[in-house]
Coordinates of C-alpha atoms (C1' of nucleotides) in Angstrom, one line a residue:
Chain D
M1 CA -28.3 35.0 -120.8
S2 CA -29.8 33.4 -123.9
A3 CA -26.7 34.3 -125.8
K4 CA -27.4 35.7 -129.2
R5 CA -24.1 35.4 -130.7
G6 CA -24.2 38.1 -133.4
T7 CA -20.5 37.5 -134.2
D8 CA -18.8 37.1 -137.3
H9 CA -18.2 33.4 -137.9
T10 CA -14.7 33.8 -138.6
T11 CA -11.8 32.8 -136.5
P12 CA -11.2 35.0 -133.4
T13 CA -9.4 37.9 -135.0
A14 CA -5.7 37.8 -133.8
A15 CA -4.8 39.7 -130.6
P16 CA -7.4 42.3 -129.9
A17 CA -10.4 39.8 -129.9
P18 CA -10.2 37.9 -126.6
G19 CA -12.8 35.3 -127.4
R20 CA -16.3 35.1 -126.6
R21 CA -15.8 34.0 -122.9
E22 CA -13.6 37.0 -122.2
R23 CA -16.0 39.3 -123.8
N24 CA -18.9 38.0 -121.9
K25 CA -17.1 38.3 -118.6
I26 CA -16.3 42.0 -119.4
E27 CA -19.9 42.6 -120.4
K28 CA -21.3 41.0 -117.2
L29 CA -18.8 43.0 -115.0
R30 CA -19.9 46.1 -116.7
R31 CA -23.7 45.3 -116.2
I32 CA -23.1 44.4 -112.6
K33 CA -21.1 47.6 -111.9
E34 CA -23.7 49.7 -113.7
A35 CA -26.6 48.1 -111.9
A36 CA -24.8 48.4 -108.5
M37 CA -23.9 52.0 -109.2
E38 CA -27.4 53.0 -110.1
L39 CA -29.1 51.1 -107.2
F40 CA -26.6 52.2 -104.5
T41 CA -27.0 55.9 -105.7
R42 CA -30.8 55.7 -105.8
K43 CA -31.6 53.6 -102.9
G44 CA -28.6 53.7 -100.6
F45 CA -26.2 50.9 -99.7
D46 CA -28.1 49.1 -97.0
D47 CA -31.4 49.2 -98.8
T48 CA -30.1 47.7 -101.8
T49 CA -30.2 43.9 -101.9
T50 CA -27.7 41.8 -103.7
R51 CA -30.7 40.1 -105.4
E52 CA -31.8 43.4 -106.8
I53 CA -28.5 44.0 -108.2
A54 CA -28.3 40.5 -109.7
A55 CA -31.8 41.2 -111.2
A56 CA -31.0 44.6 -112.6
A57 CA -27.7 43.3 -114.1
D58 CA -29.6 40.3 -115.6
V59 CA -27.4 37.7 -114.0
G60 CA -27.8 35.1 -111.3
L61 CA -27.3 35.9 -107.7
G62 CA -24.3 33.7 -107.5
T63 CA -22.8 35.5 -110.4
V64 CA -22.5 38.7 -108.5
F65 CA -20.3 37.1 -106.0
I66 CA -17.9 35.9 -108.6
Y67 CA -17.1 39.5 -109.6
A68 CA -17.1 40.9 -106.0
A69 CA -16.0 39.1 -102.9
N70 CA -18.8 40.6 -100.9
K71 CA -21.3 43.5 -101.0
R72 CA -18.8 46.0 -99.7
D73 CA -16.4 44.9 -102.5
L74 CA -19.1 45.9 -104.9
L75 CA -18.8 49.5 -103.7
F76 CA -15.1 49.6 -104.2
L77 CA -15.4 48.0 -107.6
I78 CA -17.3 51.1 -108.6
A79 CA -15.2 53.5 -106.6
N80 CA -11.8 52.4 -107.7
D81 CA -12.2 53.2 -111.3
G82 CA -13.1 56.8 -110.5
L83 CA -10.5 57.1 -107.8
E84 CA -7.6 56.0 -110.1
G85 CA -8.6 58.6 -112.5
V86 CA -8.6 61.3 -109.9
E87 CA -5.2 60.1 -108.7
E88 CA -3.9 60.5 -112.2
R89 CA -5.3 63.9 -112.8
A90 CA -4.0 65.1 -109.4
H91 CA -0.5 63.9 -110.3
A92 CA -0.6 65.6 -113.6
C93 CA -1.5 69.0 -112.2
L94 CA 1.4 69.1 -109.8
D95 CA 3.5 72.2 -110.6
P96 CA 6.9 72.2 -109.1
T97 CA 7.1 76.0 -109.5
A98 CA 3.8 76.7 -107.7
P99 CA 3.6 77.5 -103.9
L100 CA 3.1 74.4 -101.7
L101 CA -0.4 75.4 -100.5
E102 CA -1.5 75.8 -104.1
N103 CA -0.3 72.5 -105.0
L104 CA -1.8 70.8 -102.0
L105 CA -5.2 72.5 -102.7
N106 CA -5.2 71.5 -106.3
I107 CA -4.4 67.8 -105.4
F108 CA -7.2 67.7 -102.9
R109 CA -9.7 69.6 -105.0
H110 CA -9.6 66.8 -107.5
H111 CA -10.5 64.5 -104.8
Y112 CA -13.2 66.8 -103.4
E113 CA -14.7 67.3 -106.7
F114 CA -14.9 63.5 -107.3
F115 CA -16.7 62.8 -104.0
C116 CA -18.9 65.8 -104.6
R117 CA -20.2 64.4 -107.8
Q118 CA -22.0 61.4 -106.0
P119 CA -22.4 62.6 -102.5
A120 CA -24.6 59.7 -101.3
L121 CA -22.3 57.0 -102.9
S122 CA -19.2 58.8 -101.6
R123 CA -20.5 58.7 -98.0
L124 CA -21.0 55.0 -98.4
V125 CA -17.4 54.7 -99.8
L126 CA -15.9 56.8 -97.1
R127 CA -17.9 55.0 -94.5
E128 CA -16.7 51.6 -95.6
M129 CA -13.2 52.6 -96.6
A130 CA -12.0 53.5 -93.2
F131 CA -10.8 49.9 -92.4
Y132 CA -11.3 48.2 -95.8
E133 CA -8.8 45.4 -95.8
A134 CA -10.5 42.3 -97.1
G135 CA -12.0 41.7 -100.6
A136 CA -10.5 41.8 -104.0
Q137 CA -10.9 45.5 -104.6
A138 CA -9.1 46.3 -101.2
R139 CA -5.6 46.2 -102.8
P140 CA -6.1 48.7 -105.7
F141 CA -7.8 51.0 -103.2
Q142 CA -4.9 50.8 -100.8
E143 CA -2.5 51.4 -103.5
T144 CA -4.3 54.5 -104.7
R145 CA -4.2 55.8 -101.2
E146 CA -0.4 55.3 -101.0
A147 CA 0.0 56.9 -104.2
L148 CA -1.8 60.0 -102.8
I149 CA 0.7 60.1 -99.9
R150 CA 3.6 59.9 -102.2
L151 CA 2.2 62.6 -104.4
L152 CA 1.9 64.9 -101.2
G153 CA 5.4 64.0 -100.4
K154 CA 6.5 65.1 -104.0
A155 CA 4.8 68.4 -103.5
V156 CA 6.6 69.0 -100.3
Q157 CA 9.8 68.0 -101.9
A158 CA 9.2 70.4 -104.7
A159 CA 8.7 73.2 -102.2
I160 CA 11.9 72.2 -100.4
D161 CA 13.8 72.3 -103.6
R162 CA 12.7 75.8 -104.3
N163 CA 13.7 76.7 -100.7
T164 CA 10.2 77.9 -99.8
V165 CA 9.7 75.6 -96.9
S166 CA 12.0 73.6 -94.8
P167 CA 10.1 71.1 -92.5
G168 CA 11.7 69.3 -89.6
D169 CA 11.0 65.9 -91.1
T170 CA 11.3 64.1 -94.4
P171 CA 9.0 65.1 -97.3
Q172 CA 7.4 61.7 -97.2
F173 CA 6.5 62.0 -93.6
V174 CA 5.2 65.5 -94.0
G175 CA 3.1 63.9 -96.8
W176 CA 1.7 61.5 -94.4
T177 CA 0.9 64.3 -91.9
L178 CA -0.9 66.2 -94.6
F179 CA -2.8 63.0 -95.5
C180 CA -4.0 62.6 -92.0
I181 CA -5.5 66.1 -92.1
Y182 CA -7.1 65.4 -95.5
Q183 CA -8.8 62.2 -94.4
V184 CA -10.6 63.6 -91.3
E185 CA -11.4 66.9 -93.1
L186 CA -12.9 64.9 -96.0
R187 CA -15.0 62.8 -93.6
R188 CA -16.2 65.9 -91.7
W189 CA -17.2 67.5 -94.9
I190 CA -18.9 64.6 -96.7
S191 CA -21.1 64.0 -93.7
Q192 CA -22.8 67.2 -94.2
D193 CA -26.3 67.5 -95.6
D194 CA -25.8 69.9 -98.3
L195 CA -22.2 69.6 -99.7
C196 CA -20.5 72.9 -100.6
L197 CA -17.3 72.3 -102.3
R198 CA -16.2 75.8 -101.4
E199 CA -16.9 75.2 -97.6
G200 CA -15.1 72.0 -97.7
M201 CA -12.0 73.5 -99.3
D202 CA -12.0 76.5 -97.1
H203 CA -12.1 74.3 -94.0
L204 CA -9.4 72.2 -95.4
Q205 CA -7.2 75.0 -96.4
R206 CA -7.6 76.5 -93.0
A207 CA -6.3 73.2 -91.4
L208 CA -3.5 73.0 -94.0
K209 CA -2.4 76.5 -93.1
V210 CA -2.1 75.5 -89.5
V211 CA 0.2 72.8 -90.4
I212 CA 2.3 74.9 -92.8
R213 CA 2.6 77.8 -90.5
G214 CA 3.1 75.6 -87.4
L215 CA 2.3 76.8 -83.9
D216 CA 5.4 79.0 -84.0
P217 CA 7.1 77.6 -80.9
T218 CA 9.8 80.3 -81.2
A219 CA 7.4 82.8 -80.1
E220 CA 8.8 82.7 -76.6
A221 CA 12.1 83.9 -77.8
L222 CA 10.5 86.5 -80.0
S223 CA 7.6 87.6 -77.9
V224 CA 8.2 91.1 -77.8
G225 CA 5.6 93.2 -79.7
R226 CA 3.0 90.6 -80.0
P227 CA -0.5 90.3 -78.4
P228 CA 0.1 87.6 -75.8
A229 CA -3.1 85.6 -75.8
A230 CA -5.6 84.3 -78.3
A231 CA -4.2 86.2 -81.2
T232 CA -5.3 86.7 -84.7
D233 CA -8.4 84.9 -85.8
K234 CA -9.0 84.8 -89.5
T235 CA -12.4 83.2 -89.1
P236 CA -14.9 82.7 -86.3
P237 CA -14.5 79.4 -84.3
R238 CA -17.1 77.3 -86.2
K239 CA -18.5 74.2 -84.7
V240 CA -16.4 71.5 -85.8
P241 CA -17.9 68.1 -86.0
R242 CA -21.6 67.7 -86.5
A243 CA -24.8 65.8 -86.2
V244 CA -25.3 63.4 -89.0
R245 CA -27.3 61.0 -91.2
S246 CA -29.0 57.7 -90.3
T247 CA -27.1 54.7 -91.3
R248 CA -30.1 52.7 -92.4
Chain F
M1 CA -34.0 35.0 -64.7
S2 CA -36.2 33.2 -62.1
A3 CA -35.8 36.2 -60.0
K4 CA -34.8 35.2 -56.5
R5 CA -35.8 38.4 -54.7
G6 CA -33.5 38.4 -51.8
T7 CA -34.7 41.8 -50.9
D8 CA -35.9 43.1 -47.6
H9 CA -39.7 42.8 -47.6
T10 CA -40.0 46.5 -46.5
T11 CA -41.2 49.3 -48.7
P12 CA -38.8 50.3 -51.5
T13 CA -36.3 52.3 -49.3
A14 CA -36.8 55.9 -50.3
A15 CA -34.6 57.4 -52.9
P16 CA -31.7 55.0 -53.7
A17 CA -34.0 51.8 -54.2
P18 CA -35.4 52.1 -57.7
G19 CA -37.9 49.2 -57.5
R20 CA -37.5 45.8 -58.9
R21 CA -38.3 46.7 -62.4
E22 CA -35.4 49.2 -62.6
R23 CA -32.9 46.9 -60.9
N24 CA -33.8 44.1 -63.3
K25 CA -33.2 46.3 -66.2
I26 CA -29.8 47.4 -64.9
E27 CA -28.8 43.8 -64.2
K28 CA -29.9 42.7 -67.6
L29 CA -27.9 45.5 -69.3
R30 CA -25.0 44.4 -67.2
R31 CA -25.2 40.8 -68.4
I32 CA -25.7 41.7 -71.9
K33 CA -22.7 44.0 -71.9
E34 CA -20.5 41.4 -70.1
A35 CA -21.5 38.7 -72.6
A36 CA -21.0 40.9 -75.7
M37 CA -17.6 42.0 -74.3
E38 CA -16.4 38.5 -73.6
L39 CA -17.7 37.0 -77.0
F40 CA -16.5 39.9 -79.2
T41 CA -13.1 39.7 -77.6
R42 CA -12.8 36.0 -77.9
K43 CA -14.3 35.3 -81.2
G44 CA -14.4 38.6 -83.0
F45 CA -17.2 40.8 -84.0
D46 CA -18.3 39.1 -87.2
D47 CA -18.0 35.6 -85.8
T48 CA -20.2 36.3 -82.7
T49 CA -24.0 35.9 -83.4
T50 CA -26.5 38.0 -81.6
R51 CA -28.1 34.6 -80.5
E52 CA -24.9 33.7 -78.7
I53 CA -24.9 37.0 -76.9
A54 CA -28.4 36.6 -75.9
A55 CA -27.7 33.0 -74.7
A56 CA -24.6 33.9 -72.8
A57 CA -26.5 36.9 -71.2
D58 CA -29.4 34.5 -70.4
V59 CA -32.0 36.7 -72.0
G60 CA -34.2 36.3 -75.1
L61 CA -33.0 37.3 -78.5
G62 CA -35.3 40.2 -78.7
T63 CA -34.2 41.6 -75.4
V64 CA -30.8 42.2 -76.8
F65 CA -32.3 44.6 -79.3
I66 CA -34.0 46.5 -76.5
Y67 CA -30.8 47.6 -75.1
A68 CA -28.8 48.1 -78.2
A69 CA -30.3 49.4 -81.5
N70 CA -28.3 46.9 -83.5
K71 CA -25.2 44.8 -83.3
R72 CA -22.9 47.7 -83.9
D73 CA -24.5 49.6 -81.1
L74 CA -23.6 46.8 -78.8
L75 CA -20.0 47.4 -79.5
F76 CA -20.3 51.2 -78.5
L77 CA -22.3 50.1 -75.4
I78 CA -19.1 48.4 -74.3
A79 CA -16.7 51.0 -75.6
N80 CA -18.5 54.2 -74.3
D81 CA -18.1 53.3 -70.7
G82 CA -14.3 52.9 -71.1
L83 CA -13.9 56.0 -73.4
E84 CA -15.6 58.2 -71.0
G85 CA -13.4 57.2 -68.3
V86 CA -10.3 57.7 -70.5
E87 CA -11.6 61.2 -71.3
E88 CA -12.0 62.2 -67.7
R89 CA -8.5 61.0 -66.8
A90 CA -7.0 62.7 -69.9
H91 CA -8.7 65.9 -68.8
A92 CA -7.5 65.6 -65.2
C93 CA -3.8 65.3 -66.2
L94 CA -3.7 68.4 -68.2
D95 CA -1.0 70.7 -66.7
P96 CA -1.2 74.3 -67.8
T97 CA 2.4 74.7 -66.9
A98 CA 3.7 71.8 -68.9
P99 CA 5.0 72.2 -72.5
L100 CA 2.4 71.7 -75.1
L101 CA 3.8 68.5 -76.6
E102 CA 4.0 67.1 -73.3
N103 CA 0.3 67.7 -72.6
L104 CA -0.7 66.4 -76.1
L105 CA 1.2 63.3 -75.5
N106 CA -0.3 62.7 -72.2
I107 CA -3.8 63.1 -73.4
F108 CA -3.2 60.8 -76.3
R109 CA -1.3 58.3 -74.2
H110 CA -4.5 57.7 -72.2
H111 CA -6.3 56.9 -75.2
Y112 CA -3.6 54.6 -76.9
E113 CA -3.3 52.8 -73.5
F114 CA -7.0 52.2 -73.5
F115 CA -7.1 50.9 -77.1
C116 CA -4.0 48.9 -76.4
R117 CA -5.7 46.9 -73.6
Q118 CA -8.1 45.2 -75.9
P119 CA -6.5 45.3 -79.3
A120 CA -9.0 43.1 -81.0
L121 CA -12.0 44.9 -79.6
S122 CA -10.5 48.2 -80.3
R123 CA -9.9 47.4 -83.9
L124 CA -13.6 46.6 -84.1
V125 CA -14.6 49.8 -82.4
L126 CA -12.2 51.9 -84.5
R127 CA -13.4 50.1 -87.6
E128 CA -17.0 50.8 -86.9
M129 CA -16.7 54.2 -85.4
A130 CA -15.6 55.9 -88.5
F131 CA -19.1 56.9 -89.6
Y132 CA -21.1 55.9 -86.7
E133 CA -24.2 58.0 -86.5
A134 CA -27.3 55.9 -86.0
G135 CA -28.0 53.9 -82.8
A136 CA -28.6 54.9 -79.2
Q137 CA -24.8 54.8 -78.3
A138 CA -23.8 57.1 -81.2
R139 CA -24.6 60.2 -79.3
P140 CA -22.5 59.7 -76.1
F141 CA -19.7 58.6 -78.5
Q142 CA -19.8 61.8 -80.5
E143 CA -19.9 63.7 -77.4
T144 CA -16.7 62.0 -76.0
R145 CA -15.1 63.0 -79.3
E146 CA -16.1 66.5 -79.1
A147 CA -14.8 66.6 -75.5
L148 CA -11.4 65.5 -76.7
I149 CA -11.2 68.2 -79.4
R150 CA -12.2 70.8 -76.7
L151 CA -9.5 69.3 -74.4
L152 CA -6.9 69.7 -77.2
G153 CA -8.0 73.3 -77.7
K154 CA -7.5 73.8 -73.9
A155 CA -3.9 72.5 -74.1
V156 CA -3.3 74.8 -76.9
Q157 CA -4.8 77.7 -75.0
A158 CA -2.7 77.0 -72.0
A159 CA 0.5 77.1 -74.2
I160 CA -0.8 80.4 -75.8
D161 CA -1.3 81.8 -72.3
R162 CA 2.3 80.9 -71.4
N163 CA 3.4 82.5 -74.5
T164 CA 5.3 79.4 -75.7
V165 CA 3.3 79.1 -78.9
S166 CA 1.3 81.5 -81.1
P167 CA -0.6 79.7 -83.7
G168 CA -2.2 81.4 -86.8
D169 CA -5.7 80.2 -85.9
T170 CA -7.9 79.8 -82.8
P171 CA -7.0 77.3 -80.1
Q172 CA -10.2 75.4 -80.9
F173 CA -9.3 75.0 -84.5
V174 CA -5.8 74.0 -83.8
G175 CA -7.3 71.4 -81.5
W176 CA -9.3 70.1 -84.4
T177 CA -6.2 69.9 -86.5
L178 CA -4.4 68.0 -83.8
F179 CA -7.4 65.7 -83.6
C180 CA -7.2 64.9 -87.3
I181 CA -3.7 63.8 -86.9
Y182 CA -4.6 61.7 -83.9
Q183 CA -7.5 59.9 -85.7
V184 CA -5.5 58.7 -88.6
E185 CA -2.4 57.9 -86.5
L186 CA -4.5 55.9 -84.2
R187 CA -6.0 53.9 -87.1
R188 CA -2.6 53.3 -88.6
W189 CA -1.3 52.0 -85.3
I190 CA -4.2 49.9 -84.2
S191 CA -4.1 48.1 -87.6
Q192 CA -0.8 46.6 -86.8
D193 CA -0.3 43.0 -85.8
D194 CA 1.7 43.4 -82.7
L195 CA 0.9 46.5 -81.1
C196 CA 3.7 48.4 -79.6
L197 CA 2.6 51.4 -77.5
R198 CA 6.0 52.9 -77.8
E199 CA 6.1 52.7 -81.7
G200 CA 2.6 54.1 -81.8
M201 CA 3.4 57.1 -79.5
D202 CA 6.7 57.7 -81.4
H203 CA 5.0 57.9 -84.6
L204 CA 2.3 60.2 -83.3
Q205 CA 4.8 62.3 -81.7
R206 CA 6.7 62.7 -85.0
A207 CA 3.6 63.8 -86.7
L208 CA 2.6 66.3 -83.9
K209 CA 6.1 67.7 -84.1
V210 CA 5.6 68.4 -87.7
V211 CA 2.5 70.3 -87.0
I212 CA 4.0 72.2 -84.0
R213 CA 7.0 73.2 -85.9
G214 CA 5.3 73.8 -89.1
L215 CA 6.9 73.9 -92.5
D216 CA 8.9 77.0 -91.7
P217 CA 7.7 78.9 -94.7
T218 CA 10.0 81.9 -93.7
A219 CA 12.9 79.8 -94.8
E220 CA 13.0 81.6 -98.0
A221 CA 13.8 84.8 -96.2
L222 CA 16.3 83.1 -93.9
S223 CA 17.8 80.6 -96.3
V224 CA 21.4 81.7 -95.9
G225 CA 23.5 79.0 -94.1
R226 CA 21.3 76.0 -94.6
P227 CA 21.5 72.9 -96.7
P228 CA 19.1 73.7 -99.5
A229 CA 17.4 70.2 -100.2
A230 CA 16.1 67.2 -98.3
A231 CA 17.3 68.6 -95.0
T232 CA 17.7 67.0 -91.5
D233 CA 16.0 63.7 -91.1
K234 CA 15.7 62.6 -87.5
T235 CA 14.3 59.2 -88.4
P236 CA 14.5 57.0 -91.5
P237 CA 11.5 57.3 -93.8
R238 CA 9.4 54.4 -92.5
K239 CA 6.9 52.8 -94.6
V240 CA 3.7 54.5 -93.7
P241 CA 0.4 52.6 -94.2
R242 CA 0.4 48.8 -94.2
A243 CA -0.9 45.5 -95.1
V244 CA -3.7 44.4 -92.9
R245 CA -5.9 41.9 -91.3
S246 CA -8.9 40.1 -92.8
T247 CA -12.3 41.5 -92.0
R248 CA -14.0 38.2 -91.6
Chain C
dG1 C1' -55.3 39.8 -52.0
dG2 C1' -57.6 41.1 -56.6
dC3 C1' -57.8 43.7 -60.6
dA4 C1' -56.3 47.1 -64.3
dT5 C1' -52.6 49.4 -66.6
dT6 C1' -48.3 50.1 -68.0
dT7 C1' -44.0 48.3 -69.2
dA8 C1' -40.7 44.7 -70.3
dT9 C1' -39.6 40.1 -72.5
dT10 C1' -39.8 36.7 -75.7
dG11 C1' -38.9 33.8 -79.7
dA12 C1' -41.2 32.6 -84.2
dA13 C1' -41.0 34.8 -88.5
dC14 C1' -38.9 37.5 -92.0
dA15 C1' -35.2 39.6 -94.9
dT16 C1' -30.9 39.3 -96.8
dG17 C1' -25.8 38.3 -97.4
dC18 C1' -23.4 34.7 -99.0
dT19 C1' -22.0 29.4 -100.3
dC20 C1' -21.8 25.5 -103.0
dA21 C1' -23.5 21.5 -105.5
dT22 C1' -25.2 21.2 -109.9
dG23 C1' -25.7 22.4 -114.6
dT24 C1' -24.1 25.1 -118.7
dT25 C1' -20.9 27.2 -122.0
dT26 C1' -16.6 27.7 -124.2
dG27 C1' -12.6 26.5 -126.9
dA28 C1' -9.6 23.4 -128.7
dA29 C1' -7.9 18.7 -130.0
dC30 C1' -8.9 15.3 -133.1
Chain O
dG1 C1' -18.7 17.5 -136.3
dT2 C1' -17.7 15.1 -131.9
dT3 C1' -15.6 14.9 -127.5
dC4 C1' -13.8 16.6 -123.4
dA5 C1' -12.0 19.3 -119.7
dA6 C1' -11.8 23.5 -117.8
dA7 C1' -14.1 27.7 -116.7
dC8 C1' -18.2 29.9 -115.7
dA9 C1' -23.2 30.7 -114.0
dT10 C1' -26.9 29.6 -111.3
dG11 C1' -30.3 29.8 -107.5
dA12 C1' -31.9 26.7 -103.7
dG13 C1' -30.4 26.6 -99.1
dC14 C1' -28.2 28.2 -95.0
dA15 C1' -27.0 31.5 -91.3
dT16 C1' -27.8 35.4 -88.9
dG17 C1' -29.4 40.4 -88.0
dT18 C1' -33.7 42.5 -86.9
dT19 C1' -38.9 43.0 -86.1
dC20 C1' -43.2 42.5 -83.7
dA21 C1' -47.5 40.4 -82.1
dA22 C1' -48.2 37.7 -78.1
dT23 C1' -47.1 36.9 -73.4
dA24 C1' -45.4 37.9 -68.7
dA25 C1' -44.0 40.8 -65.1
dA26 C1' -44.3 44.9 -62.3
dT27 C1' -46.8 48.6 -60.4
dG28 C1' -50.7 51.2 -58.7
dC29 C1' -55.3 51.2 -56.8
dC30 C1' -59.0 49.5 -54.1

DNA sequence: GGCATTTATTGAACATGCTCATGTTTGAAC
DNA sequence: GTTCAAACATGAGCATGTTCAATAAATGCC
């Protein structure tokens, strides 16, 4: 590092000055994050070596593995910051007086917008996230996920309170169900070559509507003046999954 | 190999005898699959080296990478065989006269049972499957997935034909929605320490019921003699995601 | 059988994620 | 200022996934 200590020579000023050691650590972490972010985005996850990251951050190779348990963890080190912000904003925009679908779409839009910002990086995160369990950054990641499920539950609860929906299960569990939809929809969308936020949100909305409306199992009782078979199609039956990008 | 050619010395018997070269290839592939299967199951994916697999299959290291594009691909080489069988059986048991939920649960049960058979291996497959796109085995894998979605669509179509449901979207798309639920439910279940098929199917059923029943958005119109708030809970609000297993 | 051609196999060599013994820096006690 | 222990940083070294030029085997032709 060749530390040029341009500090004042006074005592470590009370509380807010955490000492040089702490400052160095913070600064190094920042450099490592920045370097990883830039390289992952530009060259992709697999084509970026940990040695490159270390060099770009101007630290030793070993140092990288002090701040991240492994290469994957580096990815989440970057993503977690952003995701927590998203979670907060999504939480803030919940409007107990708004229709459920609107609330859901607002929540999910924050997430989609976040992932849309850095598509390449997001694909990596979403690829690696599926079963991410080890590594220091796994915990905050899981917590953010659980917070999202709770938030969805809250949105459902709000709709119940307003008597606009009445699901056959707890709000929490309905939240989980909506989360399932979101997860797979998000993966489908993010895998596409040219991301269109609109397309993603439309597709998601379509799926959410299926859940909200249900499959209308009372139709049998009510099947009087209704076209019996493949009823009303809002949209043509688009092809659903798709061919995708190379891994390395 | 030291090929002991216990063959008849006659000419390659017409159609079904594909020549020694072809037979050797098939035999090697079989040995590689078998070795990989055994080692992955016993030692785990990360702790099994490709050298070990090559040695156990009694082939050179390089040979392994002729039959699989990479280590991950090896996993799918194993899984695809099984999954295609599952798909077929699931397709066969579709009963157009049965209730939708019953059909869905039958379809999914075949899958759950398959994954339950080799939990450790399945966790690996499901971990790696999330964004699997490269490698020779990716294609058949994707196709099996699409076949499942179509099958779900068929089940929905059958219910529509019998007038027992009437969804607000195409059967195909409803199939996709159900698939979303299945994917995330399966991941939740398979991540658990002691797999209980019953628990997995119950949880899945609960989620499917939410979708089938819908959130009853007409409640506002009908909200006369109904408890206004957190209505009827069939089951206690279980904790939904969970702590998990180490990656290596 | 003998030769030529096509195809399959192989393991040494390379690239890279990660570890750990060693060296360096920091902050405080005196 | 000196000393010391604890915390931190480092990169040589190792393990392992993957490639590829060299080799061997199989096949077709005479």
